Amino acid sequence: MNAPASPPSPYSAATKLSNVEAHTLSVLVDNEPGVLARVVGLFSGRAYNIDSLTVAEVAHAEHLSRITIRTLGAPETIEQIRHQLERLVPVRKVTDLTLGGRSLERELSMVKVKGRGDDRTDALQLAEAFRARVVDATTESFIFELTGKPEKIDEFVDLMRPIGLVEVSRTGVAAISRGPDPI
């Protein structure tokens, strides 16, 4: 006897559509135990995907933290995620930083590449072109530190694959709105 098929999630349906977009959401929350679990639970319970997640305290005296989430979905799905986040008790404010294009996004990565001879030279030339900094070097490998938009880091990593990419560590997206006003 076959188990009944689970209904498709709004996220899985949206990924098949051509209007799938990446959005970065800034979620201001009370800094208390279990808040991150509730936010992540909202995503997992509805089968939404999180591409990137960063969390840090941003106002110590007020006990506030900021969760920055990068996710994919159709505009309707992103709007649904935003509304569901707003209903969580520890959430103070949710802002879609992608809307209006008035935000900056950056990510820090460390990229380990091995190689000898021409591969080392190629790796160093690419690193210079991408403004990556050598933070560790041995006779057989480099570790590069690179900060930039996620797409820039993706491109750098793809170019390092044929040279001798070993591993990548990424912080996740940090984002902030432009101009004098807070989110």
Short mmCIF file of C-alpha atoms in Angstrom, two decimals:
data_model
loop_
_atom_site.label_atom_id
_atom_site.label_comp_id
_atom_site.label_asym_id
_atom_site.label_seq_id
_atom_site.Cartn_x
_atom_site.Cartn_y
_atom_site.Cartn_z
CA MET A 1 0.00 0.00 0.00
CA ASN A 2 1.46 3.34 -1.02
CA ALA A 3 1.56 6.23 1.41
CA PRO A 4 -0.53 9.20 0.33
CA ALA A 5 1.50 11.86 -1.42
CA SER A 6 2.07 14.97 0.63
CA PRO A 7 0.66 18.14 -0.86
CA PRO A 8 3.21 20.32 -2.60
CA SER A 9 4.43 23.27 -0.61
CA PRO A 10 4.04 26.81 -1.88
CA TYR A 11 7.84 26.93 -2.10
CA SER A 12 8.18 23.83 -4.28
CA ALA A 13 5.43 25.08 -6.59
CA ALA A 14 7.08 28.48 -6.85
CA THR A 15 10.46 27.06 -7.82
CA LYS A 16 8.92 25.66 -10.99
CA LEU A 17 7.64 29.07 -12.04
CA SER A 18 9.67 31.54 -14.01
CA ASN A 19 8.97 34.37 -11.55
CA VAL A 20 11.13 32.98 -8.73
CA GLU A 21 13.14 35.74 -7.09
CA ALA A 22 15.77 35.94 -4.35
CA HIS A 23 14.73 38.18 -1.47
CA THR A 24 16.60 39.29 1.61
CA LEU A 25 14.46 39.75 4.71
CA SER A 26 15.60 41.62 7.80
CA VAL A 27 13.81 40.43 10.93
CA LEU A 28 14.21 42.43 14.15
CA VAL A 29 13.48 40.19 17.13
CA ASP A 30 13.68 40.10 20.90
CA ASN A 31 17.00 38.54 21.90
CA GLU A 32 15.72 35.60 23.91
CA PRO A 33 16.16 31.82 23.87
CA GLY A 34 14.18 29.94 21.22
CA VAL A 35 13.51 32.85 18.86
CA LEU A 36 15.74 31.53 16.09
CA ALA A 37 14.16 28.09 16.43
CA ARG A 38 10.70 29.61 15.97
CA VAL A 39 11.75 31.55 12.88
CA VAL A 40 13.48 28.55 11.32
CA GLY A 41 10.53 26.36 12.30
CA LEU A 42 8.22 28.62 10.35
CA PHE A 43 10.33 28.04 7.24
CA SER A 44 10.75 24.29 7.69
CA GLY A 45 7.10 23.74 8.65
CA ARG A 46 5.95 25.26 5.37
CA ALA A 47 8.80 23.81 3.25
CA TYR A 48 10.30 27.21 2.43
CA ASN A 49 14.00 27.19 1.75
CA ILE A 50 16.59 29.40 3.45
CA ASP A 51 19.56 30.16 1.20
CA SER A 52 21.39 32.18 3.83
CA LEU A 53 20.84 32.96 7.49
CA THR A 54 22.76 35.30 9.78
CA VAL A 55 21.92 36.34 13.33
CA ALA A 56 23.53 38.89 15.63
CA GLU A 57 22.61 41.11 18.53
CA VAL A 58 22.24 44.69 17.25
CA ALA A 59 21.02 46.59 20.35
CA HIS A 60 22.40 45.22 23.61
CA ALA A 61 20.52 47.57 25.95
CA GLU A 62 17.20 46.86 24.23
CA HIS A 63 17.92 43.09 23.92
CA LEU A 64 17.30 43.10 20.17
CA SER A 65 18.80 40.84 17.53
CA ARG A 66 18.62 40.96 13.78
CA ILE A 67 18.03 37.85 11.69
CA THR A 68 18.88 38.28 8.02
CA ILE A 69 17.34 35.63 5.78
CA ARG A 70 17.88 35.19 2.05
CA THR A 71 15.19 33.02 0.47
CA LEU A 72 13.75 32.20 -2.96
CA GLY A 73 10.17 32.28 -4.08
CA ALA A 74 7.52 33.85 -6.22
CA PRO A 75 6.51 37.33 -5.06
CA GLU A 76 3.32 35.91 -3.51
CA THR A 77 5.34 33.34 -1.56
CA ILE A 78 7.76 35.98 -0.27
CA GLU A 79 4.83 38.12 0.83
CA GLN A 80 3.30 35.12 2.61
CA ILE A 81 6.61 34.45 4.41
CA ARG A 82 6.82 38.09 5.48
CA HIS A 83 3.27 38.09 6.89
CA GLN A 84 3.82 34.82 8.75
CA LEU A 85 7.06 36.16 10.27
CA GLU A 86 5.25 39.31 11.43
CA ARG A 87 2.78 37.17 13.39
CA LEU A 88 5.47 35.46 15.48
CA VAL A 89 5.45 36.82 19.04
CA PRO A 90 9.16 37.72 19.43
CA VAL A 91 9.28 39.49 16.06
CA ARG A 92 9.31 43.29 16.23
CA LYS A 93 9.65 44.17 12.55
CA VAL A 94 10.09 42.45 9.18
CA THR A 95 11.53 44.31 6.21
CA ASP A 96 12.03 42.99 2.69
CA LEU A 97 15.31 44.70 1.83
CA THR A 98 15.09 43.57 -1.78
CA LEU A 99 12.07 45.74 -2.55
CA GLY A 100 12.99 49.10 -4.02
CA GLY A 101 16.64 48.15 -4.43
CA ARG A 102 17.65 50.47 -1.58
CA SER A 103 19.90 48.09 0.34
CA LEU A 104 23.43 46.76 0.39
CA GLU A 105 24.23 43.06 0.69
CA ARG A 106 27.61 41.60 1.49
CA GLU A 107 28.96 38.22 2.46
CA LEU A 108 32.33 37.11 3.76
CA SER A 109 33.89 33.90 2.52
CA MET A 110 37.10 31.96 2.93
CA VAL A 111 38.11 29.84 -0.06
CA LYS A 112 40.82 27.16 0.14
CA VAL A 113 42.59 26.34 -3.13
CA LYS A 114 45.43 23.87 -3.66
CA GLY A 115 47.85 23.85 -6.52
CA ARG A 116 51.43 24.11 -7.70
CA GLY A 117 53.19 25.97 -10.47
CA ASP A 118 50.88 27.64 -12.99
CA ASP A 119 47.82 26.82 -10.90
CA ARG A 120 49.21 28.91 -8.03
CA THR A 121 49.89 31.80 -10.39
CA ASP A 122 46.39 31.54 -11.89
CA ALA A 123 44.81 31.46 -8.43
CA LEU A 124 46.71 34.56 -7.33
CA GLN A 125 45.80 36.45 -10.52
CA LEU A 126 42.11 35.63 -10.11
CA ALA A 127 42.26 36.59 -6.45
CA GLU A 128 43.73 39.96 -7.39
CA ALA A 129 41.01 40.53 -10.00
CA PHE A 130 38.32 39.78 -7.38
CA ARG A 131 40.12 41.74 -4.65
CA ALA A 132 40.42 38.60 -2.55
CA ARG A 133 43.06 38.69 0.15
CA VAL A 134 45.47 35.85 0.92
CA VAL A 135 45.01 35.06 4.64
CA ASP A 136 47.02 31.82 4.69
CA ALA A 137 49.54 30.24 2.35
CA THR A 138 51.55 27.04 2.25
CA THR A 139 53.69 25.61 -0.53
CA GLU A 140 50.64 23.71 -1.76
CA SER A 141 47.62 25.86 -0.93
CA PHE A 142 46.10 29.26 -0.31
CA ILE A 143 43.18 30.45 1.75
CA PHE A 144 41.57 33.54 0.25
CA GLU A 145 39.26 35.92 2.08
CA LEU A 146 36.66 37.53 -0.14
CA THR A 147 33.87 39.97 0.70
CA GLY A 148 31.14 40.97 -1.71
CA LYS A 149 27.74 40.21 -3.11
CA PRO A 150 26.83 36.51 -3.00
CA GLU A 151 26.93 36.37 -6.81
CA LYS A 152 30.53 37.65 -6.82
CA ILE A 153 31.55 34.94 -4.36
CA ASP A 154 29.75 32.29 -6.44
CA GLU A 155 31.66 33.43 -9.52
CA PHE A 156 35.02 33.36 -7.70
CA VAL A 157 34.35 29.86 -6.36
CA ASP A 158 33.34 28.61 -9.84
CA LEU A 159 36.57 29.98 -11.32
CA MET A 160 38.65 28.30 -8.61
CA ARG A 161 37.12 24.83 -9.19
CA PRO A 162 39.33 23.87 -12.15
CA ILE A 163 42.41 25.31 -10.43
CA GLY A 164 42.03 23.18 -7.30
CA LEU A 165 39.17 24.28 -5.05
CA VAL A 166 39.33 22.38 -1.76
CA GLU A 167 36.61 23.94 0.38
CA VAL A 168 34.56 27.06 0.99
CA SER A 169 33.26 28.66 4.19
CA ARG A 170 30.68 31.46 3.95
CA THR A 171 29.12 33.68 6.59
CA GLY A 172 25.78 34.24 4.93
CA VAL A 173 24.37 37.54 3.75
CA ALA A 174 24.54 40.66 5.89
CA ALA A 175 22.28 43.41 4.55
CA ILE A 176 21.31 46.95 5.48
CA SER A 177 19.05 49.59 3.97
CA ARG A 178 20.62 52.66 2.37
CA GLY A 179 20.02 56.18 3.57
CA PRO A 180 19.69 57.72 7.02
CA ASP A 181 16.58 55.84 8.18
CA PRO A 182 16.65 52.50 10.01
CA ILE A 183 14.77 49.51 8.66
#
